[in-house]
Amino acid sequence: MSEIKQVSGTCIPLILDDIDTDRIIPARFLRCVTFDGLGEHAFEDDREQNPNHPFDNPKYQNSSVLLAGRNFGCGSSREHAPQSLMRWGIKAIIAESFAEIFFGNCTALGVPAVTASSTDVDELGRRVEADPQLEVKVDLVAKKVTAGDFSCDIDILDSARDALLSGQWDFMTLLLENQEFIKQTAEKIPYLNQFA
């Protein structure tokens, strides 16, 4: 299993509040059989309405850290939203706060979703806009974000942090690695083995 201790890379600033999952990935893309190709449709409607949207801005292409405002990922519980961001290239998200289900989906995908104060989010946003090539490091061990000479504290639920640091976030791998234990447990459950 893959331990995630830190993520670093350039950052894309989208410091808006209450960005819901329908804006992250419009509902018409939920009919897909797999998540392949969803990345190119991240924020598609917003990008069509705003030609200056950060996800279309060449200076933010290939960013791996997303910077957002309050209540990011609110609305419906679709896993497609963090899947589309991850497939666009986002490996970590810093925001003032997250919708709970979106946060859980990010953790289950191995995408750290960390919070910072509004003052720190704004300051980091100013620095990223001034220098789009600035490397931003999200350090889960130290619970810090650093970018050049800027540093701030971040927060994340202990359970999510522990899962990411230990590699226990990958539930499918956990299941596959414990097949024998699961089989042994299933054999002890009467209603799974003693049908008439």
JSON list of C-alpha atoms in Angstrom, two decimals:
[
{"chain": "A", "resi": 1, "resn": "MET", "atom": "CA", "xyz": [0.00, 0.00, 0.00]},
{"chain": "A", "resi": 2, "resn": "SER", "atom": "CA", "xyz": [1.11, 3.50, -0.77]},
{"chain": "A", "resi": 3, "resn": "GLU", "atom": "CA", "xyz": [1.96, 5.77, 2.14]},
{"chain": "A", "resi": 4, "resn": "ILE", "atom": "CA", "xyz": [1.31, 9.46, 1.50]},
{"chain": "A", "resi": 5, "resn": "LYS", "atom": "CA", "xyz": [3.45, 11.69, 3.68]},
{"chain": "A", "resi": 6, "resn": "GLN", "atom": "CA", "xyz": [3.68, 14.79, 1.52]},
{"chain": "A", "resi": 7, "resn": "VAL", "atom": "CA", "xyz": [2.58, 16.18, -1.81]},
{"chain": "A", "resi": 8, "resn": "SER", "atom": "CA", "xyz": [4.42, 18.94, -3.60]},
{"chain": "A", "resi": 9, "resn": "GLY", "atom": "CA", "xyz": [4.06, 20.76, -6.87]},
{"chain": "A", "resi": 10, "resn": "THR", "atom": "CA", "xyz": [2.66, 23.92, -8.36]},
{"chain": "A", "resi": 11, "resn": "CYS", "atom": "CA", "xyz": [-0.72, 25.14, -7.20]},
{"chain": "A", "resi": 12, "resn": "ILE", "atom": "CA", "xyz": [-3.93, 26.20, -8.91]},
{"chain": "A", "resi": 13, "resn": "PRO", "atom": "CA", "xyz": [-5.88, 28.87, -6.99]},
{"chain": "A", "resi": 14, "resn": "LEU", "atom": "CA", "xyz": [-9.68, 28.62, -7.02]},
{"chain": "A", "resi": 15, "resn": "ILE", "atom": "CA", "xyz": [-10.48, 30.50, -3.84]},
{"chain": "A", "resi": 16, "resn": "LEU", "atom": "CA", "xyz": [-14.26, 30.52, -3.99]},
{"chain": "A", "resi": 17, "resn": "ASP", "atom": "CA", "xyz": [-16.75, 29.37, -1.36]},
{"chain": "A", "resi": 18, "resn": "ASP", "atom": "CA", "xyz": [-19.43, 26.68, -1.67]},
{"chain": "A", "resi": 19, "resn": "ILE", "atom": "CA", "xyz": [-18.12, 25.02, -4.82]},
{"chain": "A", "resi": 20, "resn": "ASP", "atom": "CA", "xyz": [-20.45, 22.06, -5.18]},
{"chain": "A", "resi": 21, "resn": "THR", "atom": "CA", "xyz": [-19.79, 18.73, -6.82]},
{"chain": "A", "resi": 22, "resn": "ASP", "atom": "CA", "xyz": [-22.04, 19.58, -9.78]},
{"chain": "A", "resi": 23, "resn": "ARG", "atom": "CA", "xyz": [-19.73, 22.47, -10.61]},
{"chain": "A", "resi": 24, "resn": "ILE", "atom": "CA", "xyz": [-16.66, 20.26, -10.18]},
{"chain": "A", "resi": 25, "resn": "ILE", "atom": "CA", "xyz": [-18.07, 17.64, -12.57]},
{"chain": "A", "resi": 26, "resn": "PRO", "atom": "CA", "xyz": [-21.44, 18.35, -14.23]},
{"chain": "A", "resi": 27, "resn": "ALA", "atom": "CA", "xyz": [-24.16, 15.70, -13.83]},
{"chain": "A", "resi": 28, "resn": "ARG", "atom": "CA", "xyz": [-24.14, 14.67, -17.49]},
{"chain": "A", "resi": 29, "resn": "PHE", "atom": "CA", "xyz": [-20.75, 13.03, -16.92]},
{"chain": "A", "resi": 30, "resn": "LEU", "atom": "CA", "xyz": [-22.09, 10.71, -14.20]},
{"chain": "A", "resi": 31, "resn": "ARG", "atom": "CA", "xyz": [-23.28, 8.21, -16.80]},
{"chain": "A", "resi": 32, "resn": "CYS", "atom": "CA", "xyz": [-19.74, 7.01, -17.45]},
{"chain": "A", "resi": 33, "resn": "VAL", "atom": "CA", "xyz": [-18.96, 3.33, -16.85]},
{"chain": "A", "resi": 34, "resn": "THR", "atom": "CA", "xyz": [-15.44, 4.09, -15.63]},
{"chain": "A", "resi": 35, "resn": "PHE", "atom": "CA", "xyz": [-13.84, 7.27, -14.35]},
{"chain": "A", "resi": 36, "resn": "ASP", "atom": "CA", "xyz": [-11.41, 7.35, -17.29]},
{"chain": "A", "resi": 37, "resn": "GLY", "atom": "CA", "xyz": [-11.42, 10.68, -19.11]},
{"chain": "A", "resi": 38, "resn": "LEU", "atom": "CA", "xyz": [-13.23, 12.59, -16.36]},
{"chain": "A", "resi": 39, "resn": "GLY", "atom": "CA", "xyz": [-10.24, 14.85, -15.75]},
{"chain": "A", "resi": 40, "resn": "GLU", "atom": "CA", "xyz": [-10.72, 16.78, -18.96]},
{"chain": "A", "resi": 41, "resn": "HIS", "atom": "CA", "xyz": [-14.28, 17.65, -17.88]},
{"chain": "A", "resi": 42, "resn": "ALA", "atom": "CA", "xyz": [-13.42, 19.06, -14.44]},
{"chain": "A", "resi": 43, "resn": "PHE", "atom": "CA", "xyz": [-15.24, 22.40, -14.06]},
{"chain": "A", "resi": 44, "resn": "GLU", "atom": "CA", "xyz": [-16.40, 22.12, -17.67]},
{"chain": "A", "resi": 45, "resn": "ASP", "atom": "CA", "xyz": [-19.47, 24.36, -17.35]},
{"chain": "A", "resi": 46, "resn": "ASP", "atom": "CA", "xyz": [-17.62, 26.95, -15.26]},
{"chain": "A", "resi": 47, "resn": "ARG", "atom": "CA", "xyz": [-14.81, 26.96, -17.81]},
{"chain": "A", "resi": 48, "resn": "GLU", "atom": "CA", "xyz": [-17.26, 27.50, -20.68]},
{"chain": "A", "resi": 49, "resn": "GLN", "atom": "CA", "xyz": [-18.80, 30.46, -18.86]},
{"chain": "A", "resi": 50, "resn": "ASN", "atom": "CA", "xyz": [-15.49, 31.95, -17.75]},
{"chain": "A", "resi": 51, "resn": "PRO", "atom": "CA", "xyz": [-12.67, 32.00, -20.31]},
{"chain": "A", "resi": 52, "resn": "ASN", "atom": "CA", "xyz": [-10.29, 33.07, -17.51]},
{"chain": "A", "resi": 53, "resn": "HIS", "atom": "CA", "xyz": [-11.06, 30.06, -15.32]},
{"chain": "A", "resi": 54, "resn": "PRO", "atom": "CA", "xyz": [-7.87, 28.85, -13.55]},
{"chain": "A", "resi": 55, "resn": "PHE", "atom": "CA", "xyz": [-8.30, 25.31, -14.95]},
{"chain": "A", "resi": 56, "resn": "ASP", "atom": "CA", "xyz": [-7.93, 26.78, -18.47]},
{"chain": "A", "resi": 57, "resn": "ASN", "atom": "CA", "xyz": [-5.13, 29.19, -17.60]},
{"chain": "A", "resi": 58, "resn": "PRO", "atom": "CA", "xyz": [-1.86, 27.93, -19.16]},
{"chain": "A", "resi": 59, "resn": "LYS", "atom": "CA", "xyz": [0.20, 29.14, -16.19]},
{"chain": "A", "resi": 60, "resn": "TYR", "atom": "CA", "xyz": [-1.62, 26.73, -13.86]},
{"chain": "A", "resi": 61, "resn": "GLN", "atom": "CA", "xyz": [-1.52, 23.66, -16.08]},
{"chain": "A", "resi": 62, "resn": "ASN", "atom": "CA", "xyz": [0.12, 20.56, -14.57]},
{"chain": "A", "resi": 63, "resn": "SER", "atom": "CA", "xyz": [-0.54, 21.81, -11.04]},
{"chain": "A", "resi": 64, "resn": "SER", "atom": "CA", "xyz": [-0.85, 19.10, -8.42]},
{"chain": "A", "resi": 65, "resn": "VAL", "atom": "CA", "xyz": [-2.21, 21.16, -5.51]},
{"chain": "A", "resi": 66, "resn": "LEU", "atom": "CA", "xyz": [-5.62, 22.87, -5.54]},
{"chain": "A", "resi": 67, "resn": "LEU", "atom": "CA", "xyz": [-6.30, 25.88, -3.30]},
{"chain": "A", "resi": 68, "resn": "ALA", "atom": "CA", "xyz": [-9.96, 26.53, -2.48]},
{"chain": "A", "resi": 69, "resn": "GLY", "atom": "CA", "xyz": [-12.28, 28.42, -0.12]},
{"chain": "A", "resi": 70, "resn": "ARG", "atom": "CA", "xyz": [-14.96, 27.36, 2.37]},
{"chain": "A", "resi": 71, "resn": "ASN", "atom": "CA", "xyz": [-17.23, 24.31, 2.07]},
{"chain": "A", "resi": 72, "resn": "PHE", "atom": "CA", "xyz": [-15.46, 22.89, -0.98]},
{"chain": "A", "resi": 73, "resn": "GLY", "atom": "CA", "xyz": [-17.18, 19.85, -2.51]},
{"chain": "A", "resi": 74, "resn": "CYS", "atom": "CA", "xyz": [-20.64, 20.50, -1.06]},
{"chain": "A", "resi": 75, "resn": "GLY", "atom": "CA", "xyz": [-23.84, 19.25, -2.69]},
{"chain": "A", "resi": 76, "resn": "SER", "atom": "CA", "xyz": [-24.36, 15.69, -3.85]},
{"chain": "A", "resi": 77, "resn": "SER", "atom": "CA", "xyz": [-22.09, 12.91, -2.71]},
{"chain": "A", "resi": 78, "resn": "ARG", "atom": "CA", "xyz": [-20.78, 11.91, -6.13]},
{"chain": "A", "resi": 79, "resn": "GLU", "atom": "CA", "xyz": [-17.35, 10.29, -6.11]},
{"chain": "A", "resi": 80, "resn": "HIS", "atom": "CA", "xyz": [-16.98, 11.59, -9.66]},
{"chain": "A", "resi": 81, "resn": "ALA", "atom": "CA", "xyz": [-16.00, 15.02, -8.29]},
{"chain": "A", "resi": 82, "resn": "PRO", "atom": "CA", "xyz": [-12.73, 14.03, -6.57]},
{"chain": "A", "resi": 83, "resn": "GLN", "atom": "CA", "xyz": [-12.14, 11.46, -9.32]},
{"chain": "A", "resi": 84, "resn": "SER", "atom": "CA", "xyz": [-12.25, 14.22, -11.95]},
{"chain": "A", "resi": 85, "resn": "LEU", "atom": "CA", "xyz": [-9.88, 16.44, -9.96]},
{"chain": "A", "resi": 86, "resn": "MET", "atom": "CA", "xyz": [-7.48, 13.54, -9.38]},
{"chain": "A", "resi": 87, "resn": "ARG", "atom": "CA", "xyz": [-7.56, 12.64, -13.08]},
{"chain": "A", "resi": 88, "resn": "TRP", "atom": "CA", "xyz": [-6.94, 16.29, -14.00]},
{"chain": "A", "resi": 89, "resn": "GLY", "atom": "CA", "xyz": [-3.75, 15.98, -11.94]},
{"chain": "A", "resi": 90, "resn": "ILE", "atom": "CA", "xyz": [-4.67, 17.20, -8.45]},
{"chain": "A", "resi": 91, "resn": "LYS", "atom": "CA", "xyz": [-2.87, 15.23, -5.72]},
{"chain": "A", "resi": 92, "resn": "ALA", "atom": "CA", "xyz": [-3.80, 17.40, -2.69]},
{"chain": "A", "resi": 93, "resn": "ILE", "atom": "CA", "xyz": [-6.38, 20.06, -1.86]},
{"chain": "A", "resi": 94, "resn": "ILE", "atom": "CA", "xyz": [-6.01, 22.91, 0.61]},
{"chain": "A", "resi": 95, "resn": "ALA", "atom": "CA", "xyz": [-9.23, 24.71, 1.59]},
{"chain": "A", "resi": 96, "resn": "GLU", "atom": "CA", "xyz": [-10.81, 26.56, 4.49]},
{"chain": "A", "resi": 97, "resn": "SER", "atom": "CA", "xyz": [-13.27, 23.67, 4.90]},
{"chain": "A", "resi": 98, "resn": "PHE", "atom": "CA", "xyz": [-14.72, 20.68, 3.04]},
{"chain": "A", "resi": 99, "resn": "ALA", "atom": "CA", "xyz": [-18.08, 19.02, 2.73]},
{"chain": "A", "resi": 100, "resn": "GLU", "atom": "CA", "xyz": [-17.85, 15.83, 4.78]},
{"chain": "A", "resi": 101, "resn": "ILE", "atom": "CA", "xyz": [-18.64, 13.28, 2.06]},
{"chain": "A", "resi": 102, "resn": "PHE", "atom": "CA", "xyz": [-16.31, 14.97, -0.44]},
{"chain": "A", "resi": 103, "resn": "PHE", "atom": "CA", "xyz": [-13.55, 14.89, 2.20]},
{"chain": "A", "resi": 104, "resn": "GLY", "atom": "CA", "xyz": [-14.14, 11.17, 2.78]},
{"chain": "A", "resi": 105, "resn": "ASN", "atom": "CA", "xyz": [-14.08, 10.44, -0.95]},
{"chain": "A", "resi": 106, "resn": "CYS", "atom": "CA", "xyz": [-10.79, 12.32, -1.30]},
{"chain": "A", "resi": 107, "resn": "THR", "atom": "CA", "xyz": [-9.24, 10.33, 1.52]},
{"chain": "A", "resi": 108, "resn": "ALA", "atom": "CA", "xyz": [-10.46, 7.06, -0.01]},
{"chain": "A", "resi": 109, "resn": "LEU", "atom": "CA", "xyz": [-8.69, 8.05, -3.25]},
{"chain": "A", "resi": 110, "resn": "GLY", "atom": "CA", "xyz": [-5.44, 9.00, -1.53]},
{"chain": "A", "resi": 111, "resn": "VAL", "atom": "CA", "xyz": [-5.90, 12.74, -2.12]},
{"chain": "A", "resi": 112, "resn": "PRO", "atom": "CA", "xyz": [-5.12, 14.64, 1.10]},
{"chain": "A", "resi": 113, "resn": "ALA", "atom": "CA", "xyz": [-7.79, 17.28, 1.77]},
{"chain": "A", "resi": 114, "resn": "VAL", "atom": "CA", "xyz": [-6.34, 19.63, 4.37]},
{"chain": "A", "resi": 115, "resn": "THR", "atom": "CA", "xyz": [-7.69, 22.81, 5.91]},
{"chain": "A", "resi": 116, "resn": "ALA", "atom": "CA", "xyz": [-5.98, 26.12, 6.61]},
{"chain": "A", "resi": 117, "resn": "SER", "atom": "CA", "xyz": [-7.22, 29.41, 8.00]},
{"chain": "A", "resi": 118, "resn": "SER", "atom": "CA", "xyz": [-8.83, 31.93, 5.64]},
{"chain": "A", "resi": 119, "resn": "THR", "atom": "CA", "xyz": [-5.89, 34.29, 6.23]},
{"chain": "A", "resi": 120, "resn": "ASP", "atom": "CA", "xyz": [-3.39, 31.61, 5.25]},
{"chain": "A", "resi": 121, "resn": "VAL", "atom": "CA", "xyz": [-5.44, 30.50, 2.22]},
{"chain": "A", "resi": 122, "resn": "ASP", "atom": "CA", "xyz": [-5.61, 34.11, 1.00]},
{"chain": "A", "resi": 123, "resn": "GLU", "atom": "CA", "xyz": [-1.89, 34.69, 1.55]},
{"chain": "A", "resi": 124, "resn": "LEU", "atom": "CA", "xyz": [-0.95, 31.47, -0.23]},
{"chain": "A", "resi": 125, "resn": "GLY", "atom": "CA", "xyz": [-3.30, 32.44, -3.06]},
{"chain": "A", "resi": 126, "resn": "ARG", "atom": "CA", "xyz": [-1.58, 35.82, -3.45]},
{"chain": "A", "resi": 127, "resn": "ARG", "atom": "CA", "xyz": [1.83, 34.18, -3.59]},
{"chain": "A", "resi": 128, "resn": "VAL", "atom": "CA", "xyz": [0.72, 31.57, -6.14]},
{"chain": "A", "resi": 129, "resn": "GLU", "atom": "CA", "xyz": [-0.88, 34.22, -8.35]},
{"chain": "A", "resi": 130, "resn": "ALA", "atom": "CA", "xyz": [2.33, 36.28, -8.19]},
{"chain": "A", "resi": 131, "resn": "ASP", "atom": "CA", "xyz": [4.48, 33.24, -9.01]},
{"chain": "A", "resi": 132, "resn": "PRO", "atom": "CA", "xyz": [2.57, 30.36, -10.64]},
{"chain": "A", "resi": 133, "resn": "GLN", "atom": "CA", "xyz": [5.75, 28.24, -10.63]},
{"chain": "A", "resi": 134, "resn": "LEU", "atom": "CA", "xyz": [6.06, 28.45, -6.85]},
{"chain": "A", "resi": 135, "resn": "GLU", "atom": "CA", "xyz": [6.36, 24.97, -5.37]},
{"chain": "A", "resi": 136, "resn": "VAL", "atom": "CA", "xyz": [3.78, 24.28, -2.67]},
{"chain": "A", "resi": 137, "resn": "LYS", "atom": "CA", "xyz": [4.46, 21.43, -0.27]},
{"chain": "A", "resi": 138, "resn": "VAL", "atom": "CA", "xyz": [1.69, 19.80, 1.76]},
{"chain": "A", "resi": 139, "resn": "ASP", "atom": "CA", "xyz": [3.41, 17.95, 4.60]},
{"chain": "A", "resi": 140, "resn": "LEU", "atom": "CA", "xyz": [1.10, 15.56, 6.47]},
{"chain": "A", "resi": 141, "resn": "VAL", "atom": "CA", "xyz": [3.79, 14.54, 8.95]},
{"chain": "A", "resi": 142, "resn": "ALA", "atom": "CA", "xyz": [4.52, 18.11, 10.10]},
{"chain": "A", "resi": 143, "resn": "LYS", "atom": "CA", "xyz": [0.94, 19.30, 9.38]},
{"chain": "A", "resi": 144, "resn": "LYS", "atom": "CA", "xyz": [2.36, 22.28, 7.49]},
{"chain": "A", "resi": 145, "resn": "VAL", "atom": "CA", "xyz": [2.14, 23.84, 4.06]},
{"chain": "A", "resi": 146, "resn": "THR", "atom": "CA", "xyz": [5.25, 25.58, 2.78]},
{"chain": "A", "resi": 147, "resn": "ALA", "atom": "CA", "xyz": [5.73, 27.67, -0.34]},
{"chain": "A", "resi": 148, "resn": "GLY", "atom": "CA", "xyz": [9.04, 29.49, -0.61]},
{"chain": "A", "resi": 149, "resn": "ASP", "atom": "CA", "xyz": [9.43, 31.50, 2.59]},
{"chain": "A", "resi": 150, "resn": "PHE", "atom": "CA", "xyz": [5.75, 31.10, 3.46]},
{"chain": "A", "resi": 151, "resn": "SER", "atom": "CA", "xyz": [4.63, 28.44, 5.91]},
{"chain": "A", "resi": 152, "resn": "CYS", "atom": "CA", "xyz": [1.35, 27.76, 7.69]},
{"chain": "A", "resi": 153, "resn": "ASP", "atom": "CA", "xyz": [-0.31, 25.14, 9.82]},
{"chain": "A", "resi": 154, "resn": "ILE", "atom": "CA", "xyz": [-2.84, 22.79, 8.30]},
{"chain": "A", "resi": 155, "resn": "ASP", "atom": "CA", "xyz": [-5.36, 20.47, 9.84]},
{"chain": "A", "resi": 156, "resn": "ILE", "atom": "CA", "xyz": [-6.86, 17.13, 8.84]},
{"chain": "A", "resi": 157, "resn": "LEU", "atom": "CA", "xyz": [-8.90, 14.58, 10.78]},
{"chain": "A", "resi": 158, "resn": "ASP", "atom": "CA", "xyz": [-6.55, 12.29, 12.70]},
{"chain": "A", "resi": 159, "resn": "SER", "atom": "CA", "xyz": [-8.19, 9.18, 11.23]},
{"chain": "A", "resi": 160, "resn": "ALA", "atom": "CA", "xyz": [-7.71, 10.42, 7.66]},
{"chain": "A", "resi": 161, "resn": "ARG", "atom": "CA", "xyz": [-4.15, 11.55, 8.36]},
{"chain": "A", "resi": 162, "resn": "ASP", "atom": "CA", "xyz": [-3.29, 8.19, 9.93]},
{"chain": "A", "resi": 163, "resn": "ALA", "atom": "CA", "xyz": [-4.83, 6.32, 6.97]},
{"chain": "A", "resi": 164, "resn": "LEU", "atom": "CA", "xyz": [-2.83, 8.37, 4.45]},
{"chain": "A", "resi": 165, "resn": "LEU", "atom": "CA", "xyz": [0.44, 8.16, 6.39]},
{"chain": "A", "resi": 166, "resn": "SER", "atom": "CA", "xyz": [0.13, 4.39, 6.88]},
{"chain": "A", "resi": 167, "resn": "GLY", "atom": "CA", "xyz": [-1.24, 3.56, 3.43]},
{"chain": "A", "resi": 168, "resn": "GLN", "atom": "CA", "xyz": [-4.48, 2.29, 4.96]},
{"chain": "A", "resi": 169, "resn": "TRP", "atom": "CA", "xyz": [-6.54, 4.67, 2.77]},
{"chain": "A", "resi": 170, "resn": "ASP", "atom": "CA", "xyz": [-6.56, 2.16, -0.08]},
{"chain": "A", "resi": 171, "resn": "PHE", "atom": "CA", "xyz": [-9.56, 0.01, 0.89]},
{"chain": "A", "resi": 172, "resn": "MET", "atom": "CA", "xyz": [-9.42, -2.22, -2.19]},
{"chain": "A", "resi": 173, "resn": "THR", "atom": "CA", "xyz": [-5.81, -3.15, -1.52]},
{"chain": "A", "resi": 174, "resn": "LEU", "atom": "CA", "xyz": [-6.69, -3.80, 2.14]},
{"chain": "A", "resi": 175, "resn": "LEU", "atom": "CA", "xyz": [-9.43, -6.20, 1.06]},
{"chain": "A", "resi": 176, "resn": "LEU", "atom": "CA", "xyz": [-7.19, -7.99, -1.42]},
{"chain": "A", "resi": 177, "resn": "GLU", "atom": "CA", "xyz": [-4.36, -8.34, 1.08]},
{"chain": "A", "resi": 178, "resn": "ASN", "atom": "CA", "xyz": [-6.73, -9.85, 3.64]},
{"chain": "A", "resi": 179, "resn": "GLN", "atom": "CA", "xyz": [-8.57, -12.33, 1.43]},
{"chain": "A", "resi": 180, "resn": "GLU", "atom": "CA", "xyz": [-7.60, -15.35, 3.55]},
{"chain": "A", "resi": 181, "resn": "PHE", "atom": "CA", "xyz": [-8.73, -13.68, 6.78]},
{"chain": "A", "resi": 182, "resn": "ILE", "atom": "CA", "xyz": [-12.02, -12.65, 5.14]},
{"chain": "A", "resi": 183, "resn": "LYS", "atom": "CA", "xyz": [-12.56, -16.20, 3.88]},
{"chain": "A", "resi": 184, "resn": "GLN", "atom": "CA", "xyz": [-11.88, -17.66, 7.34]},
{"chain": "A", "resi": 185, "resn": "THR", "atom": "CA", "xyz": [-14.31, -15.22, 8.92]},
{"chain": "A", "resi": 186, "resn": "ALA", "atom": "CA", "xyz": [-17.00, -15.95, 6.32]},
{"chain": "A", "resi": 187, "resn": "GLU", "atom": "CA", "xyz": [-16.68, -19.69, 7.01]},
{"chain": "A", "resi": 188, "resn": "LYS", "atom": "CA", "xyz": [-17.58, -19.05, 10.67]},
{"chain": "A", "resi": 189, "resn": "ILE", "atom": "CA", "xyz": [-20.79, -17.18, 9.86]},
{"chain": "A", "resi": 190, "resn": "PRO", "atom": "CA", "xyz": [-23.69, -19.67, 9.79]},
{"chain": "A", "resi": 191, "resn": "TYR", "atom": "CA", "xyz": [-25.94, -17.82, 7.39]},
{"chain": "A", "resi": 192, "resn": "LEU", "atom": "CA", "xyz": [-23.16, -17.74, 4.78]},
{"chain": "A", "resi": 193, "resn": "ASN", "atom": "CA", "xyz": [-22.52, -21.49, 4.93]},
{"chain": "A", "resi": 194, "resn": "GLN", "atom": "CA", "xyz": [-25.55, -23.40, 6.18]},
{"chain": "A", "resi": 195, "resn": "PHE", "atom": "CA", "xyz": [-28.27, -22.78, 3.64]},
{"chain": "A", "resi": 196, "resn": "ALA", "atom": "CA", "xyz": [-30.95, -25.49, 3.30]}
]
